[in-house]
């Protein structure tokens, strides 16, 4: 199942929208519409589930980034 996501960079506050094209309880594959440079660690908002996960980059290939999660899902209060 493809889900909408949003990467948030804690230090700068910048955000990047993405598609979560493959996700398990431990990791995910993210697809960005444009080439973006995301840091090695960030927060991923799963928009249609309204929760966030802390993520660390495992690999990068063009517009696709593989990550693993370092936290369990936390309900987001910023999205409706």
XYZ file of C-alpha atoms in Angstrom:
80
model
C 0.000 0.000 0.000
C 1.327 3.416 -0.989
C 0.999 6.103 1.670
C 1.686 9.829 1.717
C 4.518 10.958 3.945
C 6.381 14.049 5.037
C 9.992 14.173 6.166
C 10.748 16.818 8.803
C 14.327 17.809 9.572
C 14.594 18.680 13.269
C 17.549 21.072 13.063
C 16.268 23.241 10.222
C 12.516 22.595 10.330
C 12.479 22.001 6.565
C 9.993 19.472 5.186
C 9.876 17.263 2.095
C 6.787 15.416 0.882
C 7.247 11.839 -0.265
C 5.424 8.626 -1.054
C 5.967 5.674 1.261
C 6.035 2.882 -1.295
C 6.916 0.038 1.020
C 6.692 0.032 4.822
C 7.026 -2.575 7.551
C 7.193 -2.199 11.315
C 10.992 -1.861 11.063
C 11.749 0.000 7.838
C 10.422 1.772 4.754
C 11.206 2.811 1.198
C 10.487 6.469 0.399
C 10.044 7.997 -3.060
C 10.523 11.737 -3.536
C 9.122 13.637 -6.554
C 12.384 15.520 -6.986
C 15.968 14.854 -6.010
C 16.298 16.070 -2.434
C 19.099 15.704 0.029
C 17.637 14.482 3.289
C 19.903 14.167 6.314
C 20.867 10.783 7.739
C 18.275 11.161 10.537
C 14.811 12.713 10.374
C 11.196 12.388 11.457
C 8.711 10.754 9.070
C 5.039 11.695 9.278
C 2.723 9.013 7.876
C -0.061 11.370 6.811
C -3.036 9.029 6.379
C -2.228 7.242 9.665
C -1.457 10.525 11.501
C 1.628 9.276 13.315
C 5.349 9.938 13.160
C 8.436 7.732 13.313
C 12.087 8.647 13.822
C 14.050 7.297 10.856
C 17.678 6.750 9.826
C 18.791 6.408 6.202
C 20.059 2.922 5.218
C 20.630 3.621 1.518
C 19.944 6.149 -1.242
C 19.386 5.648 -4.965
C 18.264 8.711 -6.925
C 14.826 9.786 -5.703
C 14.405 6.646 -3.561
C 15.627 6.403 0.043
C 15.565 3.338 2.284
C 15.218 3.972 6.022
C 14.922 2.038 9.260
C 12.906 3.227 12.229
C 14.457 4.082 15.588
C 11.158 4.736 17.369
C 7.687 3.288 17.490
C 4.738 5.193 16.039
C 3.814 8.361 17.921
C 0.458 9.993 17.260
C 0.850 13.386 15.607
C -1.200 16.311 16.884
C -0.089 18.679 14.123
C -1.933 17.000 11.231
C -5.706 16.682 10.844
